[in-house]
Amino acid sequence: MAQVLEFKLPDLGEGLTEAEIVRWLVEVGDVVAIDQPVVEVETAKAMVEVPCPYGGVVTARFGEEGTELPVGAPLITVAVGERPASGEGDAAGAEGSGNVLVGYGTSEAPARRRRVRRERPVSGASAAGSPAVTGQGAAPAAVNGRAGARETEDGPVPVISPLVRRLARQNGLDLRELTGSGPDGLILRADVEYALRAAARAGAAAQPHAPVPQATSTATAPQPTAPQPTAPQPTVTAAHGEIRTPLKGIRGAVADKLARSRREIPDATCWVDADATELMRARTAMNAAGGPKISLLALLARICTAALARFPELNSTVDAEAREVVRFDHVHLGFAAQTDRGLVVPVVRDAHARDAESLTAEFARLTEAGRTGTLTPAELTGGTFTLNNYGVFGVDGSTPIINHPEAAMLGVGRIIPKPWVHEGELAVRQVVQLSLTFDHRVCDGGTAGGFLRYVADCVEQPAVLLRTL
C-alpha cells in the first residue's frame, strides 16, 4: 500500500514568506526521485528550483503557474512505495532525504526518468522543408536532422534565461519541441523567437484572414545572442487607456524597499567632478601587462573600500528600535545591476579583502547570475555599502535612493572627454561625476564630503590609493 505524503513550500530563507509558481517541472502521474526539483518559483529575491524530499509518484499539484503561495502551503503530494503501472521508472522508497533546503540535495545525483514522445505525422509543410505547427502553435525543431520522434528528459529544459522560458509559456510553445542553438543544446531567446515566427507564418498560410501573432524580433534566423530586456507583462486592463501591472516578485520587493528607504532614511547627496584620465591610463597599463583583464568597476570598488577604511561611519546601518548606529568591520559591497527581471543588487562578500583581479571575477560571476535569474537569496542580501555605476546608461549624475538598511551609496556617472584645466592650462580630459548619497543620521556633511573627496583624489591620482595599501 502506497503512503501519500504532502510536500509543502519550504522556508526559502532570508525572511521570505511567499513565492510565485513560475513553472511546474513535473506532471501528475510522473515519477520523481528524492531531491528532484519539482517546481520553479520566483521569490522577492531570486528564481529558484524547489526539490522534493520524497521519491514516488506525483498524485496532486497545488497552484497554477502565476499563483503566489505562502511558505507552508501544500505544493504536491507524492505516493511513496508504489511503482508506476507503465514501467517507465521506479519510485523511490518510502524514506525521504529530510532535506528541503533549496539548492541542496543528497550526495547521489537524482535518477531521472526518460520518456519517448510518440511520433507525430509530418505535415506537407514539414515535408517541404518548413517547420510543422503543433497544436500549441509552436514549430518543433529537428533533432540531428530528424523532425519526427524525439527523446527527452523529464525535468528542466536547458534554457538561457527564465525570461525566455516565460516567453515560450506565454505563447504556448513547448520547449521540449526545440533544439537549442547554444552550447550543449542550450535554448536561446532567438530559438524561441524563430519558432514563434515559423508558427505565425504557417498559421497565416493556413488561415490568411486570421490575425497573425506579431514576432518579437526581426531576426531571420536564430543566433546565439544574450536575452534582451522585456517589459513586464500586463495582467489586468482596468479601463480604456489603463494598463495595470501587479507589483510582485522582484519588482514588488524593489518597490517596497525603495519606499521604506524614502520613509525612514533622512538622506542627503553631495557630488563632485573628477579628472579620471590617470585612472583610465592606469587600467590600460594594467591590462597591457598580461593576465586577466581588470574591470573599471573593480578599480572603483578598490577605491571605495579604501575610502570606507578611512571613513567607517558610512559602512554602517541604523538600528532605529535601539536608536544605535551599528558599524561593520567588513565591507560587503553591493552593486546595482539592471537585468531583464528588473534592478537587482548582488553583494560581493568581503570586498575589502579582495584585490582587483578577484573583484573583477566576482563582479562578472554575479552579473551573469543576475542576467540569467540564478542569483540566490544569500547573494542578494547582507550588503553594507552600495556602488552604483549608472554611467553605463549614458548619464552624468543621479541622486539614488539608498539601499535600505545601508547608510550610503556611491554613484559613478559616465566618463567622457570634457574641457578641463590641467596643470594651469585648458585641456581635454576624461571627466566623471561622482556622487554620494548618505544617511544623515550616521554622519555629518564633513564626513560625507571627506569620503567623496578622497574617492575623487584616488580617481585623479591613483598613486594616492597605493599609499593606503
Tab-separated table of C-alpha atoms in Angstrom:
chain	number	residue	atom	x	y	z
A	1	MET	CA	0.000	0.000	0.000
A	2	ALA	CA	1.459	3.335	-1.047
A	3	GLN	CA	1.763	6.100	1.514
A	4	VAL	CA	0.757	9.565	0.313
A	5	LEU	CA	2.998	12.340	1.652
A	6	GLU	CA	2.384	16.048	1.333
A	7	PHE	CA	5.275	18.339	0.419
A	8	LYS	CA	4.795	21.964	1.436
A	9	LEU	CA	6.549	25.085	0.172
A	10	PRO	CA	9.641	25.224	2.390
A	11	ASP	CA	11.145	28.218	4.142
A	12	LEU	CA	13.381	29.704	1.461
A	13	GLY	CA	15.375	31.762	3.943
A	14	GLU	CA	16.186	35.465	4.288
A	15	GLY	CA	12.765	36.232	5.785
A	16	LEU	CA	10.863	35.281	2.622
A	17	THR	CA	7.225	34.424	3.309
A	18	GLU	CA	5.831	33.641	-0.150
A	19	ALA	CA	6.794	32.666	-3.678
A	20	GLU	CA	5.193	32.703	-7.118
A	21	ILE	CA	4.946	29.498	-9.140
A	22	VAL	CA	6.759	30.183	-12.420
A	23	ARG	CA	6.811	26.701	-13.942
A	24	TRP	CA	5.920	23.200	-12.876
A	25	LEU	CA	8.687	20.718	-13.649
A	26	VAL	CA	6.516	17.614	-13.065
A	27	GLU	CA	3.022	16.477	-14.001
A	28	VAL	CA	0.538	14.429	-12.001
A	29	GLY	CA	1.485	10.800	-12.560
A	30	ASP	CA	5.187	11.484	-13.046
A	31	VAL	CA	7.764	9.573	-11.042
A	32	VAL	CA	10.100	11.771	-9.005
A	33	ALA	CA	13.341	10.870	-7.272
A	34	ILE	CA	14.404	12.110	-3.861
A	35	ASP	CA	15.580	15.731	-4.057
A	36	GLN	CA	14.481	16.117	-7.679
A	37	PRO	CA	13.361	19.690	-8.498
A	38	VAL	CA	9.582	19.717	-8.954
A	39	VAL	CA	8.738	23.412	-9.384
A	40	GLU	CA	10.439	26.646	-10.324
A	41	VAL	CA	9.393	29.581	-8.138
A	42	GLU	CA	10.208	33.269	-8.026
A	43	THR	CA	10.668	34.938	-4.679
A	44	ALA	CA	11.278	38.569	-3.901
A	45	LYS	CA	14.992	37.733	-4.093
A	46	ALA	CA	15.605	35.275	-6.900
A	47	MET	CA	14.339	32.476	-9.139
A	48	VAL	CA	14.913	29.053	-7.575
A	49	GLU	CA	14.034	25.425	-8.193
A	50	VAL	CA	12.461	23.620	-5.255
A	51	PRO	CA	13.496	19.971	-4.725
A	52	CYS	CA	11.090	17.452	-3.224
A	53	PRO	CA	12.456	15.404	-0.310
A	54	TYR	CA	10.292	12.378	-1.230
A	55	GLY	CA	10.568	9.847	-4.028
A	56	GLY	CA	7.491	8.338	-5.619
A	57	VAL	CA	4.557	9.147	-7.910
A	58	VAL	CA	3.098	12.656	-8.020
A	59	THR	CA	-0.605	12.388	-7.163
A	60	ALA	CA	-1.560	16.082	-6.974
A	61	ARG	CA	-0.228	19.583	-7.584
A	62	PHE	CA	-1.443	22.693	-5.810
A	63	GLY	CA	-1.447	26.071	-7.544
A	64	GLU	CA	-1.345	27.113	-11.175
A	65	GLU	CA	1.610	28.857	-12.778
A	66	GLY	CA	1.499	32.515	-11.791
A	67	THR	CA	-0.074	31.751	-8.402
A	68	GLU	CA	1.549	33.081	-5.229
A	69	LEU	CA	1.771	30.633	-2.332
A	70	PRO	CA	2.760	31.352	1.265
A	71	VAL	CA	5.524	29.372	2.930
A	72	GLY	CA	3.974	26.207	4.407
A	73	ALA	CA	1.257	25.893	1.743
A	74	PRO	CA	0.987	22.457	0.052
A	75	LEU	CA	2.918	22.120	-3.223
A	76	ILE	CA	2.448	18.488	-4.238
A	77	THR	CA	1.501	15.112	-2.818
A	78	VAL	CA	3.643	12.066	-3.547
A	79	ALA	CA	2.695	8.399	-3.246
A	80	VAL	CA	5.805	6.633	-1.997
A	81	GLY	CA	6.477	2.916	-2.084
A	82	GLU	CA	4.498	2.485	-5.321
A	83	ARG	CA	5.630	1.522	-8.823
A	84	PRO	CA	4.063	3.130	-11.874
A	85	ALA	CA	1.965	0.814	-13.998
A	86	SER	CA	3.657	1.929	-17.201
A	87	GLY	CA	7.049	0.693	-16.056
A	88	GLU	CA	8.654	3.979	-17.070
A	89	GLY	CA	10.675	4.193	-13.882
A	90	ASP	CA	10.922	3.059	-10.324
A	91	ALA	CA	9.591	5.057	-7.433
A	92	ALA	CA	11.955	5.599	-4.581
A	93	GLY	CA	11.387	4.042	-1.214
A	94	ALA	CA	9.208	5.484	1.492
A	95	GLU	CA	12.069	7.373	3.100
A	96	GLY	CA	12.912	10.915	2.047
A	97	SER	CA	16.103	12.899	2.215
A	98	GLY	CA	14.766	15.031	5.026
A	99	ASN	CA	16.304	17.970	3.198
A	100	VAL	CA	14.049	20.670	1.820
A	101	LEU	CA	16.577	23.486	1.547
A	102	VAL	CA	16.658	24.977	-1.925
A	103	GLY	CA	19.862	24.214	-3.796
A	104	TYR	CA	20.883	21.263	-1.637
A	105	GLY	CA	20.325	17.587	-2.215
A	106	THR	CA	21.561	14.152	-1.299
A	107	SER	CA	25.068	13.023	-2.069
A	108	GLU	CA	23.905	10.926	-5.011
A	109	ALA	CA	22.651	12.524	-8.191
A	110	PRO	CA	18.876	12.081	-8.516
A	111	ALA	CA	17.795	9.487	-11.017
A	112	ARG	CA	15.884	10.863	-13.968
A	113	ARG	CA	13.225	9.068	-15.927
A	114	ARG	CA	13.392	9.181	-19.697
A	115	ARG	CA	10.315	9.251	-21.826
A	116	VAL	CA	9.983	8.837	-25.580
A	117	ARG	CA	7.425	11.089	-27.226
A	118	ARG	CA	5.079	9.468	-29.697
A	119	GLU	CA	5.992	10.040	-33.304
A	120	ARG	CA	3.872	12.698	-34.920
A	121	PRO	CA	2.817	12.679	-38.560
A	122	VAL	CA	4.797	15.050	-40.736
A	123	SER	CA	2.608	17.623	-42.465
A	124	GLY	CA	3.001	18.814	-46.008
A	125	ALA	CA	4.654	21.963	-44.729
A	126	SER	CA	7.258	19.902	-42.915
A	127	ALA	CA	7.866	17.696	-45.917
A	128	ALA	CA	8.501	20.784	-47.994
A	129	GLY	CA	11.159	21.950	-45.562
A	130	SER	CA	9.082	24.339	-43.436
A	131	PRO	CA	8.538	23.785	-39.707
A	132	ALA	CA	5.309	21.993	-38.851
A	133	VAL	CA	2.906	23.696	-36.473
A	134	THR	CA	1.898	21.775	-33.386
A	135	GLY	CA	-1.432	22.012	-31.677
A	136	GLN	CA	0.046	24.741	-29.465
A	137	GLY	CA	1.080	26.931	-32.355
A	138	ALA	CA	4.765	26.078	-31.968
A	139	ALA	CA	7.264	24.909	-34.534
A	140	PRO	CA	9.239	21.811	-33.485
A	141	ALA	CA	12.874	21.950	-34.463
A	142	ALA	CA	14.623	18.946	-35.937
A	143	VAL	CA	16.852	16.836	-33.717
A	144	ASN	CA	20.072	15.857	-35.503
A	145	GLY	CA	18.195	16.213	-38.785
A	146	ARG	CA	15.165	14.213	-37.637
A	147	ALA	CA	11.809	16.022	-37.492
A	148	GLY	CA	9.929	13.062	-36.071
A	149	ALA	CA	10.095	11.417	-32.665
A	150	ARG	CA	12.343	12.887	-30.087
A	151	GLU	CA	13.634	11.501	-26.813
A	152	THR	CA	13.580	13.978	-23.942
A	153	GLU	CA	14.314	14.023	-20.255
A	154	ASP	CA	11.811	14.944	-17.602
A	155	GLY	CA	12.841	17.925	-15.533
A	156	PRO	CA	14.016	21.400	-16.555
A	157	VAL	CA	14.820	22.028	-20.220
A	158	PRO	CA	18.163	23.873	-20.593
A	159	VAL	CA	17.165	27.492	-21.277
A	160	ILE	CA	19.469	30.515	-21.176
A	161	SER	CA	17.099	32.647	-19.094
A	162	PRO	CA	13.882	32.347	-17.070
A	163	LEU	CA	12.513	35.157	-19.233
A	164	VAL	CA	12.977	33.019	-22.323
A	165	ARG	CA	11.127	30.206	-20.561
A	166	ARG	CA	8.315	32.612	-19.717
A	167	LEU	CA	8.178	33.924	-23.299
A	168	ALA	CA	7.671	30.376	-24.551
A	169	ARG	CA	4.989	29.649	-21.956
A	170	GLN	CA	3.051	32.824	-22.703
A	171	ASN	CA	2.947	31.914	-26.392
A	172	GLY	CA	2.007	28.269	-25.813
A	173	LEU	CA	5.361	26.963	-27.041
A	174	ASP	CA	6.585	23.593	-25.723
A	175	LEU	CA	10.318	23.971	-25.151
A	176	ARG	CA	10.761	20.211	-25.382
A	177	GLU	CA	9.976	20.502	-29.083
A	178	LEU	CA	13.001	22.746	-29.701
A	179	THR	CA	16.667	22.054	-30.159
A	180	GLY	CA	18.745	24.951	-28.859
A	181	SER	CA	21.467	26.540	-30.951
A	182	GLY	CA	23.556	27.357	-27.879
A	183	PRO	CA	26.302	25.273	-26.276
A	184	ASP	CA	25.196	21.717	-25.470
A	185	GLY	CA	21.761	22.403	-26.936
A	186	LEU	CA	21.054	25.421	-24.714
A	187	ILE	CA	17.841	27.083	-25.883
A	188	LEU	CA	18.382	30.776	-26.607
A	189	ARG	CA	15.847	33.560	-26.947
A	190	ALA	CA	16.479	33.605	-30.700
A	191	ASP	CA	15.446	29.924	-30.911
A	192	VAL	CA	12.097	30.658	-29.276
A	193	GLU	CA	11.507	33.726	-31.447
A	194	TYR	CA	12.355	31.757	-34.579
A	195	ALA	CA	9.857	29.045	-33.646
A	196	LEU	CA	7.165	31.643	-32.959
A	197	ARG	CA	7.753	33.348	-36.303
A	198	ALA	CA	7.617	29.999	-38.096
A	199	ALA	CA	4.345	29.204	-36.363
A	200	ALA	CA	2.968	32.622	-37.325
A	201	ARG	CA	3.916	32.125	-40.970
A	202	ALA	CA	2.392	28.656	-41.063
A	203	GLY	CA	-0.763	29.943	-39.384
A	204	ALA	CA	-1.037	32.789	-41.874
A	205	ALA	CA	-0.730	30.364	-44.781
A	206	ALA	CA	-3.454	28.096	-43.389
A	207	GLN	CA	-5.801	30.945	-42.342
A	208	PRO	CA	-4.980	34.015	-44.419
A	209	HIS	CA	-7.743	36.094	-42.833
A	210	ALA	CA	-6.901	35.203	-39.242
A	211	PRO	CA	-4.867	37.608	-37.106
A	212	VAL	CA	-1.179	36.730	-37.220
A	213	PRO	CA	0.796	36.855	-33.956
A	214	GLN	CA	3.497	39.500	-34.150
A	215	ALA	CA	7.053	38.216	-33.969
A	216	THR	CA	9.115	39.555	-31.119
A	217	SER	CA	12.207	40.083	-33.215
A	218	THR	CA	13.126	40.981	-36.775
A	219	ALA	CA	15.919	38.416	-36.985
A	220	THR	CA	15.566	35.871	-39.768
A	221	ALA	CA	17.440	33.010	-38.144
A	222	PRO	CA	18.336	32.004	-34.607
A	223	GLN	CA	21.655	33.451	-33.484
A	224	PRO	CA	23.370	32.978	-30.107
A	225	THR	CA	22.501	36.321	-28.531
A	226	ALA	CA	22.047	37.468	-24.972
A	227	PRO	CA	18.464	37.881	-23.748
A	228	GLN	CA	17.064	41.337	-24.426
A	229	PRO	CA	15.072	43.249	-21.805
A	230	THR	CA	11.356	42.660	-21.989
A	231	ALA	CA	8.618	44.758	-20.493
A	232	PRO	CA	6.592	43.317	-17.606
A	233	GLN	CA	3.524	41.524	-18.872
A	234	PRO	CA	0.303	43.383	-18.006
A	235	THR	CA	-2.201	41.129	-16.317
A	236	VAL	CA	-5.219	43.382	-15.879
A	237	THR	CA	-6.688	46.010	-18.191
A	238	ALA	CA	-8.919	48.090	-15.950
A	239	ALA	CA	-10.332	50.631	-18.395
A	240	HIS	CA	-9.702	52.258	-21.744
A	241	GLY	CA	-6.152	53.636	-21.792
A	242	GLU	CA	-5.287	51.979	-18.464
A	243	ILE	CA	-2.934	49.023	-18.025
A	244	ARG	CA	-2.258	47.660	-14.545
A	245	THR	CA	0.747	45.514	-13.670
A	246	PRO	CA	0.902	43.909	-10.212
A	247	LEU	CA	3.881	44.866	-8.078
A	248	LYS	CA	5.054	41.414	-7.082
A	249	GLY	CA	8.140	39.242	-7.168
A	250	ILE	CA	11.405	41.124	-7.522
A	251	ARG	CA	9.680	44.252	-8.855
A	252	GLY	CA	7.443	44.326	-5.803
A	253	ALA	CA	10.350	43.755	-3.427
A	254	VAL	CA	12.298	46.611	-5.002
A	255	ALA	CA	9.262	48.901	-4.713
A	256	ASP	CA	8.816	48.047	-1.037
A	257	LYS	CA	12.489	48.574	-0.225
A	258	LEU	CA	12.713	51.907	-2.038
A	259	ALA	CA	9.542	53.192	-0.401
A	260	ARG	CA	10.812	52.125	3.009
A	261	SER	CA	14.159	53.827	2.383
A	262	ARG	CA	12.439	57.092	1.496
A	263	ARG	CA	10.207	56.885	4.582
A	264	GLU	CA	12.886	56.018	7.127
A	265	ILE	CA	16.198	57.461	5.937
A	266	PRO	CA	16.886	61.219	6.021
A	267	ASP	CA	19.248	61.160	3.068
A	268	ALA	CA	21.415	63.865	1.565
A	269	THR	CA	23.575	63.936	-1.556
A	270	CYS	CA	26.864	65.631	-2.387
A	271	TRP	CA	28.767	65.381	-5.646
A	272	VAL	CA	31.996	66.397	-7.357
A	273	ASP	CA	33.525	66.247	-10.844
A	274	ALA	CA	36.847	64.421	-11.102
A	275	ASP	CA	39.502	64.012	-13.783
A	276	ALA	CA	39.626	60.252	-14.435
A	277	THR	CA	42.319	60.417	-17.128
A	278	GLU	CA	45.060	58.931	-14.965
A	279	LEU	CA	42.786	56.168	-13.662
A	280	MET	CA	41.928	55.154	-17.222
A	281	ARG	CA	45.616	55.169	-18.157
A	282	ALA	CA	46.467	53.048	-15.137
A	283	ARG	CA	43.808	50.485	-16.101
A	284	THR	CA	45.103	50.374	-19.680
A	285	ALA	CA	48.634	49.769	-18.423
A	286	MET	CA	47.484	47.012	-16.044
A	287	ASN	CA	45.617	45.194	-18.811
A	288	ALA	CA	48.513	45.593	-21.250
A	289	ALA	CA	50.808	43.757	-18.832
A	290	GLY	CA	49.012	40.457	-19.490
A	291	GLY	CA	46.929	38.233	-17.271
A	292	PRO	CA	43.220	38.577	-16.521
A	293	LYS	CA	41.691	41.874	-17.557
A	294	ILE	CA	40.789	44.289	-14.771
A	295	SER	CA	37.410	45.996	-14.989
A	296	LEU	CA	36.857	49.660	-14.239
A	297	LEU	CA	34.192	48.647	-11.706
A	298	ALA	CA	36.791	46.607	-9.826
A	299	LEU	CA	39.150	49.599	-9.600
A	300	LEU	CA	36.318	51.794	-8.351
A	301	ALA	CA	35.486	49.117	-5.783
A	302	ARG	CA	39.091	49.117	-4.545
A	303	ILE	CA	38.930	52.891	-4.175
A	304	CYS	CA	35.575	52.586	-2.418
A	305	THR	CA	36.765	50.054	0.167
A	306	ALA	CA	39.893	52.119	0.854
A	307	ALA	CA	37.706	55.184	1.434
A	308	LEU	CA	35.452	53.232	3.803
A	309	ALA	CA	38.513	52.219	5.821
A	310	ARG	CA	39.241	55.930	6.338
A	311	PHE	CA	35.596	56.904	6.898
A	312	PRO	CA	33.988	53.837	8.537
A	313	GLU	CA	30.914	55.802	9.634
A	314	LEU	CA	29.496	55.254	6.150
A	315	ASN	CA	29.898	51.478	6.372
A	316	SER	CA	27.085	51.117	8.872
A	317	THR	CA	23.359	50.890	9.488
A	318	VAL	CA	20.923	52.454	11.919
A	319	ASP	CA	19.071	50.275	14.432
A	320	ALA	CA	16.028	52.529	14.794
A	321	GLU	CA	14.463	50.460	17.555
A	322	ALA	CA	17.576	50.594	19.736
A	323	ARG	CA	18.475	54.094	18.493
A	324	GLU	CA	22.008	52.960	17.720
A	325	VAL	CA	24.375	53.236	14.771
A	326	VAL	CA	25.826	49.801	14.016
A	327	ARG	CA	29.244	49.995	12.343
A	328	PHE	CA	30.659	46.997	10.453
A	329	ASP	CA	34.263	45.804	10.409
A	330	HIS	CA	33.819	44.202	6.982
A	331	VAL	CA	32.666	45.550	3.618
A	332	HIS	CA	30.049	43.506	1.794
A	333	LEU	CA	29.840	45.627	-1.339
A	334	GLY	CA	26.581	45.691	-3.256
A	335	PHE	CA	26.475	46.902	-6.850
A	336	ALA	CA	23.393	47.889	-8.809
A	337	ALA	CA	22.756	45.723	-11.878
A	338	GLN	CA	19.939	46.188	-14.373
A	339	THR	CA	18.622	42.836	-15.650
A	340	ASP	CA	15.708	41.558	-17.724
A	341	ARG	CA	13.819	40.951	-14.491
A	342	GLY	CA	14.453	44.422	-13.077
A	343	LEU	CA	17.005	46.070	-10.831
A	344	VAL	CA	18.964	43.752	-8.548
A	345	VAL	CA	21.829	44.472	-6.152
A	346	PRO	CA	24.171	41.464	-5.871
A	347	VAL	CA	26.646	41.561	-2.996
A	348	VAL	CA	30.394	40.906	-3.157
A	349	ARG	CA	31.316	39.410	0.206
A	350	ASP	CA	34.419	40.748	1.974
A	351	ALA	CA	35.205	43.150	-0.833
A	352	HIS	CA	37.771	44.870	1.402
A	353	ALA	CA	39.908	41.711	1.377
A	354	ARG	CA	39.886	41.206	-2.416
A	355	ASP	CA	42.327	42.504	-4.997
A	356	ALA	CA	41.293	43.994	-8.341
A	357	GLU	CA	41.535	40.655	-10.148
A	358	SER	CA	39.331	38.866	-7.615
A	359	LEU	CA	36.801	41.715	-7.661
A	360	THR	CA	36.647	41.628	-11.471
A	361	ALA	CA	35.915	37.899	-11.467
A	362	GLU	CA	33.262	38.169	-8.757
A	363	PHE	CA	31.516	41.100	-10.442
A	364	ALA	CA	31.400	39.114	-13.680
A	365	ARG	CA	30.033	35.996	-11.967
A	366	LEU	CA	27.305	37.829	-10.087
A	367	THR	CA	26.331	39.914	-13.127
A	368	GLU	CA	25.882	36.777	-15.229
A	369	ALA	CA	23.871	35.126	-12.459
A	370	GLY	CA	21.656	38.213	-12.311
A	371	ARG	CA	21.192	38.151	-16.074
A	372	THR	CA	20.124	34.501	-16.060
A	373	GLY	CA	17.976	34.809	-12.928
A	374	THR	CA	20.060	32.375	-10.862
A	375	LEU	CA	21.152	34.670	-8.033
A	376	THR	CA	20.477	33.101	-4.654
A	377	PRO	CA	18.852	34.996	-1.775
A	378	ALA	CA	22.206	34.975	0.048
A	379	GLU	CA	23.848	36.724	-2.929
A	380	LEU	CA	21.257	39.494	-2.832
A	381	THR	CA	21.313	40.348	0.860
A	382	GLY	CA	23.711	41.405	3.594
A	383	GLY	CA	25.317	44.370	1.844
A	384	THR	CA	26.891	47.138	3.940
A	385	PHE	CA	27.543	49.699	1.168
A	386	THR	CA	26.479	50.009	-2.492
A	387	LEU	CA	28.395	51.112	-5.583
A	388	ASN	CA	26.110	52.341	-8.370
A	389	ASN	CA	27.693	52.743	-11.818
A	390	TYR	CA	24.847	54.497	-13.616
A	391	GLY	CA	27.298	55.821	-16.195
A	392	VAL	CA	26.617	52.666	-18.221
A	393	PHE	CA	23.237	54.232	-19.073
A	394	GLY	CA	24.933	57.264	-20.593
A	395	VAL	CA	24.052	59.708	-17.803
A	396	ASP	CA	26.320	62.009	-15.839
A	397	GLY	CA	24.702	62.196	-12.419
A	398	SER	CA	21.982	60.899	-10.151
A	399	THR	CA	20.597	61.176	-6.628
A	400	PRO	CA	19.868	57.488	-5.961
A	401	ILE	CA	17.765	56.090	-3.160
A	402	ILE	CA	19.860	54.356	-0.507
A	403	ASN	CA	19.635	50.586	-0.475
A	404	HIS	CA	17.899	50.093	2.885
A	405	PRO	CA	19.142	49.312	5.548
A	406	GLU	CA	22.558	50.558	4.414
A	407	ALA	CA	23.747	54.077	5.183
A	408	ALA	CA	25.308	55.257	1.910
A	409	MET	CA	25.705	54.724	-1.823
A	410	LEU	CA	28.458	55.934	-4.144
A	411	GLY	CA	27.289	56.860	-7.641
A	412	VAL	CA	29.548	56.988	-10.703
A	413	GLY	CA	28.499	58.731	-13.923
A	414	ARG	CA	29.807	58.252	-17.427
A	415	ILE	CA	33.449	59.066	-18.169
A	416	ILE	CA	33.625	61.382	-21.194
A	417	PRO	CA	36.072	63.878	-22.713
A	418	LYS	CA	35.474	67.407	-21.396
A	419	PRO	CA	37.361	70.689	-21.238
A	420	TRP	CA	39.383	70.736	-18.002
A	421	VAL	CA	42.047	72.959	-16.506
A	422	HIS	CA	45.061	70.661	-16.152
A	423	GLU	CA	48.371	71.985	-14.781
A	424	GLY	CA	47.216	75.539	-15.390
A	425	GLU	CA	46.172	75.025	-18.977
A	426	LEU	CA	42.891	74.189	-20.664
A	427	ALA	CA	42.936	70.605	-21.939
A	428	VAL	CA	40.565	67.827	-22.947
A	429	ARG	CA	40.451	65.281	-20.127
A	430	GLN	CA	38.362	62.215	-19.205
A	431	VAL	CA	35.921	63.597	-16.635
A	432	VAL	CA	33.478	61.757	-14.371
A	433	GLN	CA	30.881	62.972	-11.901
A	434	LEU	CA	30.877	61.216	-8.515
A	435	SER	CA	28.000	61.455	-6.056
A	436	LEU	CA	27.475	60.209	-2.531
A	437	THR	CA	24.014	59.770	-1.053
A	438	PHE	CA	24.216	59.169	2.692
A	439	ASP	CA	22.076	58.726	5.782
A	440	HIS	CA	22.473	61.986	7.673
A	441	ARG	CA	21.896	60.142	10.956
A	442	VAL	CA	25.222	58.282	10.750
A	443	CYS	CA	27.424	61.270	9.968
A	444	ASP	CA	27.534	64.957	9.169
A	445	GLY	CA	28.390	66.621	5.897
A	446	GLY	CA	32.056	66.918	6.803
A	447	THR	CA	32.469	63.142	6.938
A	448	ALA	CA	30.496	62.610	3.744
A	449	GLY	CA	32.477	65.331	1.974
A	450	GLY	CA	35.771	63.882	3.208
A	451	PHE	CA	34.839	60.440	1.895
A	452	LEU	CA	33.834	61.767	-1.527
A	453	ARG	CA	36.913	63.989	-1.805
A	454	TYR	CA	39.182	61.035	-1.009
A	455	VAL	CA	37.460	58.953	-3.693
A	456	ALA	CA	37.917	61.793	-6.200
A	457	ASP	CA	41.601	62.149	-5.262
A	458	CYS	CA	42.165	58.425	-5.901
A	459	VAL	CA	40.382	58.689	-9.259
A	460	GLU	CA	42.510	61.684	-10.275
A	461	GLN	CA	45.777	60.325	-8.860
A	462	PRO	CA	45.700	56.510	-8.430
A	463	ALA	CA	49.035	56.738	-6.563
A	464	VAL	CA	47.047	58.135	-3.627
A	465	LEU	CA	45.458	54.712	-3.264
A	466	LEU	CA	48.864	52.990	-3.167
A	467	ARG	CA	49.809	54.957	-0.073
A	468	THR	CA	46.885	53.415	1.828
A	469	LEU	CA	47.584	49.774	0.907
